[in-house]
Coordinates of C-alpha atoms in Angstrom, one line a residue:
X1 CA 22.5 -4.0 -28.3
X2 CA 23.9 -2.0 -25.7
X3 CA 22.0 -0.9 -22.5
X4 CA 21.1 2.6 -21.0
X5 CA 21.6 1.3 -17.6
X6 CA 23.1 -1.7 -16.7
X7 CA 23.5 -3.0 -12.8
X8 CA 26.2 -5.3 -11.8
X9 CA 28.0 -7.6 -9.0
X10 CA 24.4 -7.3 -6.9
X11 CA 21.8 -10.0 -5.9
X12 CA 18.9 -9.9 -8.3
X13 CA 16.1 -11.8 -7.3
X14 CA 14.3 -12.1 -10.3
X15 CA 10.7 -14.1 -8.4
X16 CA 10.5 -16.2 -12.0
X17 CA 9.4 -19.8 -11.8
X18 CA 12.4 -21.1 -10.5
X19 CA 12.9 -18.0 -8.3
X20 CA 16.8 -17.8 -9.8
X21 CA 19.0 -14.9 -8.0
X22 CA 21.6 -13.5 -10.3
X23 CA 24.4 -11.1 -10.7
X24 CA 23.1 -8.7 -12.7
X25 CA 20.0 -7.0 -15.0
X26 CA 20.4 -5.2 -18.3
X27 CA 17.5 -1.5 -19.1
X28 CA 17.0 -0.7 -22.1
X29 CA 14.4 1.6 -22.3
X30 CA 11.4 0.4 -20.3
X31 CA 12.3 -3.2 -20.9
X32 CA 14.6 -5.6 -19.5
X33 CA 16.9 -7.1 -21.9
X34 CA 19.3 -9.2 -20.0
X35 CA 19.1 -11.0 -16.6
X36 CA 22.4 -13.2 -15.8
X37 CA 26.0 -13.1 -14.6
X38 CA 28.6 -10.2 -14.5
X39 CA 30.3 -11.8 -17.5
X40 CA 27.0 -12.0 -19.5
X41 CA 25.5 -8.3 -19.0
X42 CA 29.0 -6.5 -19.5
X43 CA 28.5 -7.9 -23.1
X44 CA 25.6 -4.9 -23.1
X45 CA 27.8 -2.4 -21.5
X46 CA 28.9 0.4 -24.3
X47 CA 30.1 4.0 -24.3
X48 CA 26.4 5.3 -23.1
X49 CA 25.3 2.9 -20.7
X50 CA 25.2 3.9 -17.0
X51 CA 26.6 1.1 -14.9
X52 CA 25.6 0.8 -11.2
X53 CA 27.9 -0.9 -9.2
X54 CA 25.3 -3.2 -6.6
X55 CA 27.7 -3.9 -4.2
X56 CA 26.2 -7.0 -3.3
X57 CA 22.8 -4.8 -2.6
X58 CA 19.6 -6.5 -3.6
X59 CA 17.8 -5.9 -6.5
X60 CA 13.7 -7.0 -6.5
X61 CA 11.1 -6.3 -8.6
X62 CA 9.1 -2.8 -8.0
X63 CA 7.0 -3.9 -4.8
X64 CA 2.9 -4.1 -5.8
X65 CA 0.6 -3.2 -3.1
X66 CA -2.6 -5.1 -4.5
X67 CA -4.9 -3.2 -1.4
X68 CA -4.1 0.7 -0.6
X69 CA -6.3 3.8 -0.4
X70 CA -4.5 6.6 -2.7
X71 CA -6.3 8.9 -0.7
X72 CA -3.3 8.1 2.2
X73 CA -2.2 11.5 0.6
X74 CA -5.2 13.9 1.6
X75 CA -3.7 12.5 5.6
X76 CA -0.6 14.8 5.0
X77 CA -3.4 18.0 4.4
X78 CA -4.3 17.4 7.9
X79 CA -3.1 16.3 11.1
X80 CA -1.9 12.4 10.6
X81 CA -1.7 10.9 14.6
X82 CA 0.7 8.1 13.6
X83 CA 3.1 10.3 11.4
X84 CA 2.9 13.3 14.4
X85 CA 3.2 10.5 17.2
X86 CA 0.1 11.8 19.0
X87 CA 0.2 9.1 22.0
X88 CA -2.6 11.2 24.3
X89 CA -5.6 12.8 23.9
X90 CA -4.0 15.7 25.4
X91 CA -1.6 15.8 22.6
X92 CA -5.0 15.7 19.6
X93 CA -7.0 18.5 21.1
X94 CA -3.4 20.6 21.4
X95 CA -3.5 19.7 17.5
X96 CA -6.5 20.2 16.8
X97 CA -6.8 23.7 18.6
X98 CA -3.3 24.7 16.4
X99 CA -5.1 23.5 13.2
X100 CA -8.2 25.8 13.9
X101 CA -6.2 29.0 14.0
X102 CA -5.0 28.1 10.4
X103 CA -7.8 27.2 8.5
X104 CA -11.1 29.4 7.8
X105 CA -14.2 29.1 9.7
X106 CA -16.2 26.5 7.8
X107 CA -13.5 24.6 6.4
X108 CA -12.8 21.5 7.4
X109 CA -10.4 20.4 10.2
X110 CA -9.4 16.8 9.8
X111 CA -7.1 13.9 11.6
X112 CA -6.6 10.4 10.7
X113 CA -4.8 7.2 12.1
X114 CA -6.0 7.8 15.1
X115 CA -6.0 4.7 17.1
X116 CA -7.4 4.9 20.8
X117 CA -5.3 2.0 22.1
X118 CA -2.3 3.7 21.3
X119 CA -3.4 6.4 23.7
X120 CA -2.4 6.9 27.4
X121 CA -5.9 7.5 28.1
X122 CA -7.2 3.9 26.0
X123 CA -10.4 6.1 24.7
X124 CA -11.5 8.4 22.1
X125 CA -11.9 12.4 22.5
X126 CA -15.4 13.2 23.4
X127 CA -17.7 15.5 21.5
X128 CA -17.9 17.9 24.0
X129 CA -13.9 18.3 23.6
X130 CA -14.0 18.8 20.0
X131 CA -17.0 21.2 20.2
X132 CA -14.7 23.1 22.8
X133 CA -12.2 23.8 20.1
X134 CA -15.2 25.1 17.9
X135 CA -18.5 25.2 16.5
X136 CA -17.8 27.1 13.8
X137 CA -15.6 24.2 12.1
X138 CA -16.6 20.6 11.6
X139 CA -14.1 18.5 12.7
X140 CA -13.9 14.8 11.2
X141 CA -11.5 12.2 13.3
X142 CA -11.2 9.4 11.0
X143 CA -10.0 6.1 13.7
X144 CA -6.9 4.1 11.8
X145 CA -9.2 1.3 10.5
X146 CA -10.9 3.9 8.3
X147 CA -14.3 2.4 9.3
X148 CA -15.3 4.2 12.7
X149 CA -14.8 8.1 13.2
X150 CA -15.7 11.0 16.1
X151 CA -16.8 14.7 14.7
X152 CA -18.0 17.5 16.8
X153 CA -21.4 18.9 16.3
X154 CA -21.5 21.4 13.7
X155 CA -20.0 18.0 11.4
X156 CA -22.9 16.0 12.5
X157 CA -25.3 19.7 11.3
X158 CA -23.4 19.6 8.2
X159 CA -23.7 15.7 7.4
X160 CA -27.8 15.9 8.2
X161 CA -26.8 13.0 10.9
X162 CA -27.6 15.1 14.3
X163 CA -31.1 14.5 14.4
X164 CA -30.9 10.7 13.5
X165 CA -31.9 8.5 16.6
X166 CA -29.5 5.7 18.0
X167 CA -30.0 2.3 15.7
X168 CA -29.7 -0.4 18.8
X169 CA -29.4 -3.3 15.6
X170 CA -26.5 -1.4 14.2
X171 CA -24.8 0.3 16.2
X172 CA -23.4 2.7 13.2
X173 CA -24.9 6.0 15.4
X174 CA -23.1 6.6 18.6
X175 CA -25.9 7.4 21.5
X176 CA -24.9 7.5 25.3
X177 CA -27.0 6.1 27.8
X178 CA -29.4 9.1 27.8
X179 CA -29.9 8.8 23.9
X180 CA -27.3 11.6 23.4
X181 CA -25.0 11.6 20.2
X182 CA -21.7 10.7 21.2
X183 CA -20.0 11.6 17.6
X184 CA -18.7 8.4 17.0
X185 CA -19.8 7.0 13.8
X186 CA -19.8 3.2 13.3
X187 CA -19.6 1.7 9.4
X188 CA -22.1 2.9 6.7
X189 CA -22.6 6.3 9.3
X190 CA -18.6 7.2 9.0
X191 CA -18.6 6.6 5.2
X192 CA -21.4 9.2 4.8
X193 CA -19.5 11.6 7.0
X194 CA -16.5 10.7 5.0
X195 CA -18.0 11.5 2.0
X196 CA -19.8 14.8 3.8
X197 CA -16.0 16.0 4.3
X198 CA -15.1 15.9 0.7
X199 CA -12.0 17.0 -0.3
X200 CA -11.8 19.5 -3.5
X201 CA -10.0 18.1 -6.6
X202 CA -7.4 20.5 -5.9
X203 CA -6.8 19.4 -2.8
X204 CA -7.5 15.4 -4.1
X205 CA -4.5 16.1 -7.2
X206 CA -2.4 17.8 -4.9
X207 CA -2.7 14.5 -2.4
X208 CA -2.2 11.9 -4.9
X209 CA 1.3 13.4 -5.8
X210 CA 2.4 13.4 -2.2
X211 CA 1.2 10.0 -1.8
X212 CA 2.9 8.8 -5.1
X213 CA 6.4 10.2 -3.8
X214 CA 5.5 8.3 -0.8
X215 CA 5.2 5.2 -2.6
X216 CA 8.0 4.9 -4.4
X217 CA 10.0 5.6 -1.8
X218 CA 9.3 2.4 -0.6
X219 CA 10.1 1.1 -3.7
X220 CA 6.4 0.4 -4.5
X221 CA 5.9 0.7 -8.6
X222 CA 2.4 -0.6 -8.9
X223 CA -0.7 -0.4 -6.9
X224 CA -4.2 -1.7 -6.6
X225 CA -6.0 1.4 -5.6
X226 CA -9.3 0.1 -3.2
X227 CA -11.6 3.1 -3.8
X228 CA -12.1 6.3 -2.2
X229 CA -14.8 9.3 -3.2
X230 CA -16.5 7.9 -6.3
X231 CA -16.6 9.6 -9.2
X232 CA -14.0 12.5 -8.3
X233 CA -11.5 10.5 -6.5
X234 CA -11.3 8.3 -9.7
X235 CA -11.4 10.8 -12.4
X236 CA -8.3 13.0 -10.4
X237 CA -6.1 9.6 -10.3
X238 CA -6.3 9.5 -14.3
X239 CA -5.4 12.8 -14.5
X240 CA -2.6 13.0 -11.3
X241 CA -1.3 9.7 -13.9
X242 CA -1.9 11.3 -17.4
X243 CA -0.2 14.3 -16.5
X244 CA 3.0 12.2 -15.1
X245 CA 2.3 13.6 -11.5
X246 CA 1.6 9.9 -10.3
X247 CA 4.2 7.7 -11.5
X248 CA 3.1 4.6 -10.0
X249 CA 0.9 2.1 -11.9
X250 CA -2.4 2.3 -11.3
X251 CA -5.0 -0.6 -11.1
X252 CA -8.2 1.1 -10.3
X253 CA -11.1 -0.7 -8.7
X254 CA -14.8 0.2 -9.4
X255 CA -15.6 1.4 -5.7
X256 CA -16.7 4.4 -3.6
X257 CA -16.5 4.8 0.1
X258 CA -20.0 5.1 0.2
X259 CA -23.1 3.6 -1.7
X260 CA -20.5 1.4 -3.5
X261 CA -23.2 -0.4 -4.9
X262 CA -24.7 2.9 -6.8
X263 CA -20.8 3.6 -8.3
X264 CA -20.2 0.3 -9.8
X265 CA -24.1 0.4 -11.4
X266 CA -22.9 3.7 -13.1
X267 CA -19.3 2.3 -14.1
X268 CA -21.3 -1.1 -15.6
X269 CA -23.8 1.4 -17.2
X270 CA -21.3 3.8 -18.7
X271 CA -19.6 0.6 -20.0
X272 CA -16.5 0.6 -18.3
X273 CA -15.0 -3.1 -17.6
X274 CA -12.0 -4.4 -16.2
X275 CA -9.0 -4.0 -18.1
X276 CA -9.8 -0.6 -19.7
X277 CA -6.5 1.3 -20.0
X278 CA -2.8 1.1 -20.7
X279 CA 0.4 -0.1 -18.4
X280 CA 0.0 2.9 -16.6
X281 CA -3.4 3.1 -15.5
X282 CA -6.2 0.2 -16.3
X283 CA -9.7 -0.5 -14.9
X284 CA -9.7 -3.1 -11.7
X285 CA -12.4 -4.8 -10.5
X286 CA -15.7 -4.0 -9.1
X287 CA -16.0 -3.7 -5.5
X288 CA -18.1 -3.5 -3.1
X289 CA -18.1 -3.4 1.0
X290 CA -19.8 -6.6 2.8
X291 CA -18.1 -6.1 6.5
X292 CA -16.6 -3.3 8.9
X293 CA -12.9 -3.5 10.5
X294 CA -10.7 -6.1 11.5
X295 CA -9.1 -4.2 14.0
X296 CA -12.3 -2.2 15.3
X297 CA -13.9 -5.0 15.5
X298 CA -16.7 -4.6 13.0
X299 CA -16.1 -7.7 11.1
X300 CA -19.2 -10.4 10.5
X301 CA -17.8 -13.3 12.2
X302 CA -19.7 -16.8 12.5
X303 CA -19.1 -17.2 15.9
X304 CA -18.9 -14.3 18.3
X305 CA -16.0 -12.2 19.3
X306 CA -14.2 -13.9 21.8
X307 CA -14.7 -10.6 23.5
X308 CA -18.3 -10.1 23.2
X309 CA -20.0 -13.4 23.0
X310 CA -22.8 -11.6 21.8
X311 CA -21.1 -9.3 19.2
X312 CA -21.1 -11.1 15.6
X313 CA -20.4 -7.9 13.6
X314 CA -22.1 -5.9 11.1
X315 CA -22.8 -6.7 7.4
X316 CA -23.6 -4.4 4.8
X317 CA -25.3 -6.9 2.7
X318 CA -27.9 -9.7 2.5
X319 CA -27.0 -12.8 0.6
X320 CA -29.4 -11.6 -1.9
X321 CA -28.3 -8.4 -2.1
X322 CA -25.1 -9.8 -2.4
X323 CA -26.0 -12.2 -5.5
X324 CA -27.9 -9.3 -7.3
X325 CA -24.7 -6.3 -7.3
X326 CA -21.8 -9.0 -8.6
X327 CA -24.4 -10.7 -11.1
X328 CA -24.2 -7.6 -13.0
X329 CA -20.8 -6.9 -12.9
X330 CA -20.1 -10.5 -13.4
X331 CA -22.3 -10.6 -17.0
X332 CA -20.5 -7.8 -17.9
X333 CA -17.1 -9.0 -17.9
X334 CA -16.2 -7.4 -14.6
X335 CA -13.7 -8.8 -12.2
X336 CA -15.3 -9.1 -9.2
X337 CA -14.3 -8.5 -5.3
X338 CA -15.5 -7.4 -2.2
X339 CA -14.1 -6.1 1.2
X340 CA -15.0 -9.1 3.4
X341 CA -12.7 -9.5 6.7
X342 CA -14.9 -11.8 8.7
X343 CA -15.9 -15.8 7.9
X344 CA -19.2 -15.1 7.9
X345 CA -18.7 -12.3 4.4
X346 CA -16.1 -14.0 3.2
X347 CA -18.5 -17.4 3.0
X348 CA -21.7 -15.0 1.8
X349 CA -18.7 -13.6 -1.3
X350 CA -17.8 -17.2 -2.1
X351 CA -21.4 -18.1 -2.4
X352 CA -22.3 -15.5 -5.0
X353 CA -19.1 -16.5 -7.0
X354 CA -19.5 -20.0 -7.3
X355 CA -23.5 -19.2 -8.0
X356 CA -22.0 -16.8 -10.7
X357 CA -19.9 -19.4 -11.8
X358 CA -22.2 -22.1 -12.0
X359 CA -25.1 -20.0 -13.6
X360 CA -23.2 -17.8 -16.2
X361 CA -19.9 -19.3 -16.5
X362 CA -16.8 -17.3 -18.0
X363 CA -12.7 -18.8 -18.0
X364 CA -10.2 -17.1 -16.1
X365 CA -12.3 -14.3 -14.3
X366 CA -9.5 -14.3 -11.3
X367 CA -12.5 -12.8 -9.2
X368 CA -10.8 -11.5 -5.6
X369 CA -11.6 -11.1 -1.7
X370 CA -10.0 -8.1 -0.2
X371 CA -8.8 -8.5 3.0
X372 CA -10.3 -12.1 3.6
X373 CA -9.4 -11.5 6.9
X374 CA -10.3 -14.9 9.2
X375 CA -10.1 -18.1 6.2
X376 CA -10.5 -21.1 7.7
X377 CA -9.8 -24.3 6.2
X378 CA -13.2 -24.8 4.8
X379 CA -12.9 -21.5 3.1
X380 CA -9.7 -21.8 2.0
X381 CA -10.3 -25.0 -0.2
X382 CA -13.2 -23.1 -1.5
X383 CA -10.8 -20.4 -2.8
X384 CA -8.4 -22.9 -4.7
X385 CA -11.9 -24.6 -6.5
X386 CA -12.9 -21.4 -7.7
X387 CA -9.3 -19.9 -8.2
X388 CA -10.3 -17.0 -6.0
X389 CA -7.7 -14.7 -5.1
X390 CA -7.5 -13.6 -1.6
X391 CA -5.8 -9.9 -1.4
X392 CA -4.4 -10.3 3.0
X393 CA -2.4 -8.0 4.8
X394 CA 0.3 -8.8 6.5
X395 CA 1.2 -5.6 8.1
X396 CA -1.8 -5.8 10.8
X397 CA -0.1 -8.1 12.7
X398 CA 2.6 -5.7 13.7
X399 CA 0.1 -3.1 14.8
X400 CA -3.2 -5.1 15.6
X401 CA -1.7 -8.2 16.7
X402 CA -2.9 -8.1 20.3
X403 CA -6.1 -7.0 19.7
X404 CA -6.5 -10.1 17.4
X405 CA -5.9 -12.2 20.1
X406 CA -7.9 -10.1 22.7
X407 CA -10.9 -10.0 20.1
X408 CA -11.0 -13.4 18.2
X409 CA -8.9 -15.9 20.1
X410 CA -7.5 -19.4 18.5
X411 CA -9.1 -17.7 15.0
X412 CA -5.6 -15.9 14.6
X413 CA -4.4 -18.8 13.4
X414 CA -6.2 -18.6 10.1
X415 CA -6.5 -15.3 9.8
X416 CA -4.3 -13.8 6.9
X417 CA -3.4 -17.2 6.5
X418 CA -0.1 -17.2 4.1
X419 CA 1.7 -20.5 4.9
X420 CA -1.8 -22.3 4.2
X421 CA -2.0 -20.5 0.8
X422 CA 1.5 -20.9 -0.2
X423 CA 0.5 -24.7 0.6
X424 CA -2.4 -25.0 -1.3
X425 CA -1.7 -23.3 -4.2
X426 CA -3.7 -20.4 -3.9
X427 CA -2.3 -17.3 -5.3
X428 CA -2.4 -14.4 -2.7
X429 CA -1.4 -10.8 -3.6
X430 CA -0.2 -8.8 -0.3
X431 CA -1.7 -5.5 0.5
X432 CA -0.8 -3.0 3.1
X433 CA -4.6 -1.2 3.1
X434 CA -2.4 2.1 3.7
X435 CA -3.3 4.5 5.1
X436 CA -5.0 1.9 7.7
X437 CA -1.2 0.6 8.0
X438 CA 2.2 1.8 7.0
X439 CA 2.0 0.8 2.8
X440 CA 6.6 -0.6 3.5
X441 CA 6.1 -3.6 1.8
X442 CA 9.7 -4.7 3.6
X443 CA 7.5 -4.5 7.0
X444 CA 4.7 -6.4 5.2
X445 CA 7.9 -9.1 4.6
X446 CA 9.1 -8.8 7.8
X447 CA 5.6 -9.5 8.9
X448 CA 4.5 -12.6 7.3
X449 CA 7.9 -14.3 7.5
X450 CA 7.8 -13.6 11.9
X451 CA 3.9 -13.1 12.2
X452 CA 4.9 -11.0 15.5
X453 CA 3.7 -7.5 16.4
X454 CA 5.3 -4.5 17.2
X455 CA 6.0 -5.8 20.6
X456 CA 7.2 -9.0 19.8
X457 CA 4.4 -11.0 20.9
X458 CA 3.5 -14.1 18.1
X459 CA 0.1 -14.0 16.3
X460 CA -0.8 -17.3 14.5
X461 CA 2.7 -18.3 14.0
X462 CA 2.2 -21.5 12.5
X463 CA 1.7 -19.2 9.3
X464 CA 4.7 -17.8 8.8
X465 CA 5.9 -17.8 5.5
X466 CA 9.7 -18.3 3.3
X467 CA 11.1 -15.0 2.5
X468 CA 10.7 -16.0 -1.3
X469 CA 7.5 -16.7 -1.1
X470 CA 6.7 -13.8 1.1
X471 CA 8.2 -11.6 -1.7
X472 CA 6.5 -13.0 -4.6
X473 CA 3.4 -12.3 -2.8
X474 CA 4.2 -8.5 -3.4
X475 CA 5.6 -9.0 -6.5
X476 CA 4.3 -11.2 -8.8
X477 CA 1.1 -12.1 -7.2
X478 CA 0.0 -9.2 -7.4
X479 CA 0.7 -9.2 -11.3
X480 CA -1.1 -11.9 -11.5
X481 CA -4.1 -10.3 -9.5
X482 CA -4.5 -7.9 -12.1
X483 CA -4.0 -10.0 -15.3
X484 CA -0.2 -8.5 -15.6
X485 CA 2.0 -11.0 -15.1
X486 CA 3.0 -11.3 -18.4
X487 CA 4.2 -7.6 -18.1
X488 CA 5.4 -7.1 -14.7
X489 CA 6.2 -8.8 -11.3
X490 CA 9.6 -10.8 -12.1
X491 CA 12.8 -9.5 -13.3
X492 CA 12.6 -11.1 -17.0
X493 CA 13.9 -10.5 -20.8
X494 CA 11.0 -8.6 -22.5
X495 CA 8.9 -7.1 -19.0
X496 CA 8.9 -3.9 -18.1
X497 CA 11.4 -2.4 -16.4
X498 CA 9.7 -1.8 -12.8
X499 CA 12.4 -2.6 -9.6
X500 CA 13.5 -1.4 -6.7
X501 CA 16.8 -1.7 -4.9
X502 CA 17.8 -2.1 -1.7
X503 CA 20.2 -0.6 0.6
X504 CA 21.8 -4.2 1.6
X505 CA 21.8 -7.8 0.6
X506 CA 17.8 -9.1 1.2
X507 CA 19.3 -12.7 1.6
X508 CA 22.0 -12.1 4.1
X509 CA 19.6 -10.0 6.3
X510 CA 18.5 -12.3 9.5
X511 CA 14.6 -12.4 9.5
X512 CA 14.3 -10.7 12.9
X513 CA 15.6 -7.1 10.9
X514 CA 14.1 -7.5 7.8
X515 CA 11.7 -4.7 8.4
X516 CA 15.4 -2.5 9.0
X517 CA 15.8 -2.6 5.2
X518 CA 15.5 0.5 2.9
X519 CA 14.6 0.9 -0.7
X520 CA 17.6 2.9 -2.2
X521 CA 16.8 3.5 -6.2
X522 CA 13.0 2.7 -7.6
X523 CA 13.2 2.5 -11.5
X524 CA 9.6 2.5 -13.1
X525 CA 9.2 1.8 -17.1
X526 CA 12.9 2.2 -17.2
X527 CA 13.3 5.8 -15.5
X528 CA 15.1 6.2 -12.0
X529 CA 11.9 7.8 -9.8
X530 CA 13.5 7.7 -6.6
X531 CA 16.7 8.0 -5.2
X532 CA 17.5 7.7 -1.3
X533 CA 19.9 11.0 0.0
X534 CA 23.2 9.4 1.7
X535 CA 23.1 10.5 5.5
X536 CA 26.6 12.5 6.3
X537 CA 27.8 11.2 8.9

């Protein structure tokens, strides 16, 4: 019975029922044979076991992100604002300009995270700027929500969008006040450029490895990819995982970027359902966009902005419409889910599932709403009825706090609502929505157990959760969000072995400096993935 690797005198919080914290954890293979005290795991210790020495360092289980964009990778291809520290426009176009004497004339030159508030100049580059540093290269700036975007001119040719006319209902095509294209993109108009800028698969593959690496060096072992390119994007992430490139876990939902609706229609009629696939990659849910950005703001809200009074946001989707996608996947044993930030989707989601529900019936469907970004009571108690899982992200407090408060008011306090979950019973699996955010699940911690932002200022407060409970939602939830947790999100005899530990004790660490903490070792299926370099001193 001995062990390969067996990790002593440390503080393993194992998130089972009774959320025990013990000594020590026994590996054998990918499994876990042993959780308990020093005395009880040296009983596994013989001449070829590896013993780790904690130290007194925590030791969770691997982190799962239940809301990311694998494609966070393809931003280290190009210029990424928030890893750079762009803070001026000044700073982009310098970039930019650098960029365009390495890269071929017709290719591509493309930034992300870029976030206009975090400018000195509070605005977004102009199209006459980009066209300045050429019209022989489209150039796609994708804004940090992933939902609105600027491109020069020659992207607009290349797209077919620079003849379109201004839509006044929808705002998704940029005109000035002279009906000129601006080349910002609102919504369904950036998701076609998006998908105009398509990345090769080389260039996809080569992504997805840097973004794995990424991942686990946050101690993240499983994730809930949300969609990306279609057909491409989802066919390179099997192969980036067969091949052992991408050693996360990979729960894959049924979504493209654009015409989502098209995508999952193909998925249902190629017969692909949720739960296809093994422990290292398995078929999600089908997905489909009802709402823009949170932090845009683009979300459908049922009373106006507190910004706009007569901004209510944009939907993709009548409730009809709505009804008649999900159906489908619904009958055919699908789980179901849909990007819906605002009230006003997430009420139009919940009435197509308990229509589904109440018209074709099925047990334990675990159906989801990514996001569900402002849940008020009402909509919360509707959740628990239809055991709905809500997938929020804590992180966006530490960056888009203000704007929250700027842009819907008193509704902060049910937005990303964790302490009312935890209260209700509703099961809530955290995501980061990386790249949109920074995909640490130790900042998404720190987050929803101080709900402040970056600059300390409080955002809904009275939702602040436990630290335990905070962790389970990035652990076992989110096992639980993908029908796993009898396989993963606890530290337990007979799951896999999937952790992640920690350069001090989690416990000890005062709330305020939570977000301090580093992942030091991430083990997945019993191999050690990721190690952290010591820093000389």
């Amino acid at each position: 019975m001995g062990a390969d690797i067996v990790f002593l005198n440390g503080e393993i919080i194992t998130v089972d029922s009774k959320n025990n914290v013990m000594q020590s954890i026994a590996i054998k293979k990918n499994k876990i044979i042993a959780v308990g005290s020093n005395q009880e795991i040296n009983s596994y210790i013989d001449d070829g076991t590896k013993v780790i020495n904690l130290e007194g360092k925590t030791v969770l289980p691997g982190f799962i992100d239940s809301h990311l964009h694998v494609l966070v990778g393809t931003n280290k291809l190009g210029i990424d604002c928030k890893e750079q520290n762009i803070t001026s426009i000044k700073e982009l176009l310098r970039d930019l300009q650098k960029k365009k004497l390495e890269t071929p004339k017709g290719q591509w030159i493309r930034a992300s995270g870029f976030n206009e508030m975090s400018m000195v100049e509070k605005r977004y580059p102009t199209i006459e700027e980009l066209n300045d540093i050429s019209n022989e290269h489209p150039i796609y700036i994708s804004r940090t929500c992933n939902h609105i975007s600027i491109v020069n001119n020659y992207a607009l040719e290349l797209a077919g969008m620079d003849t379109i006319q201004f839509d006044s209902s929808n705002n998704q095509i940029e005109c000035n006040h002279n009906g000129k294209l601006t080349g910002r993109l609102i919504e369904s108009a950036n998701m076609k450029m998006f998908e105009a800028s398509n990345y090769t698969d080389e260039e996809l593959y080569k992504s997805f490895k840097l973004a794995s690496d990424e991942f686990l060096s946050y101690g993240i072992t499983s994730i809930h990819d949300a969609g990306g390119h279609g057909p491409n994007h989802f066919k390179t992430i099997f192969k980036s995982v067969k091949s052992g490139e991408m050693k996360v876990r990979v729960y894959a939902m049924i979504c493209a970027l654009n015409n989502s609706e098209e995508f999952v229609n193909k998925m249902i009629d190629a017969g692909i359902v949720t739960g296809i696939g093994d422990d290292r990659f398995r078929i999600g849910p089908a997905k489909i966009f009802l709402d823009g950005s949170s932090s845009g703001p683009t979300i459908a809200t049922r009373k106006p902005y507190t910004s706009n009074e007569k901004d209510y946001g944009i939907l993709y989707y009548t409730q009809e419409e709505i009804d008649r996608v999900l159906t489908r996947a619904h009958q055919n044993g699908f789980q179901i889910t849909a990007h819906a930030q605002g009230d006003r989707a997430i009420e139009m989601l919940l009435n197509a599932i308990e229509r589904l529900q109440t018209e074709f019936p099925r047990e334990d469907c675990r159906h989801r709403i990514e996001h569900a970004g402002i849940a008020e009571p009402d909509l919360q108690l509707r959740m628990k009825k239809l055991n709905v899982i809500p997938i929020p992200n804590p992180p966006f407090f530490y960056e888009f706090g203000e704007g929250y408060i700027q842009n819907y008011g008193d509704r902060v306090d049910y937005m990303y609502p964790l302490h009312d979950y935890v209260n209700q019973g509703i099961v809530a699996a955290a995501g980061s929505d990386c790249p949109v955010t920074s995909c640490n699940p130790l900042l998404g911690i720190h987050v929803a157990v101080n709900r402040k932002s970056k600059n300390g200022i409080s955002v809904g407060d009275r939702q602040r959760v436990n630290l335990l409970d905070a962790i389970r939602m990035y652990t076992w939830n989110g096992a639980y969000a993908s029908f796993e947790e009898d396989r993963k999100g606890s530290l337990e005899v007979g799951k896999l072995a999937d952790l992640v530990v920690l350069d001090s004790s989690l416990l000890k660490t005062e709330d305020k400096n939570i977000k301090d903490i580093k992942a030091s070792m991430t083990m997945v299926d019993g191999e050690i993935v990721f190690e952290r370099k010591l820093v000389q001193q």
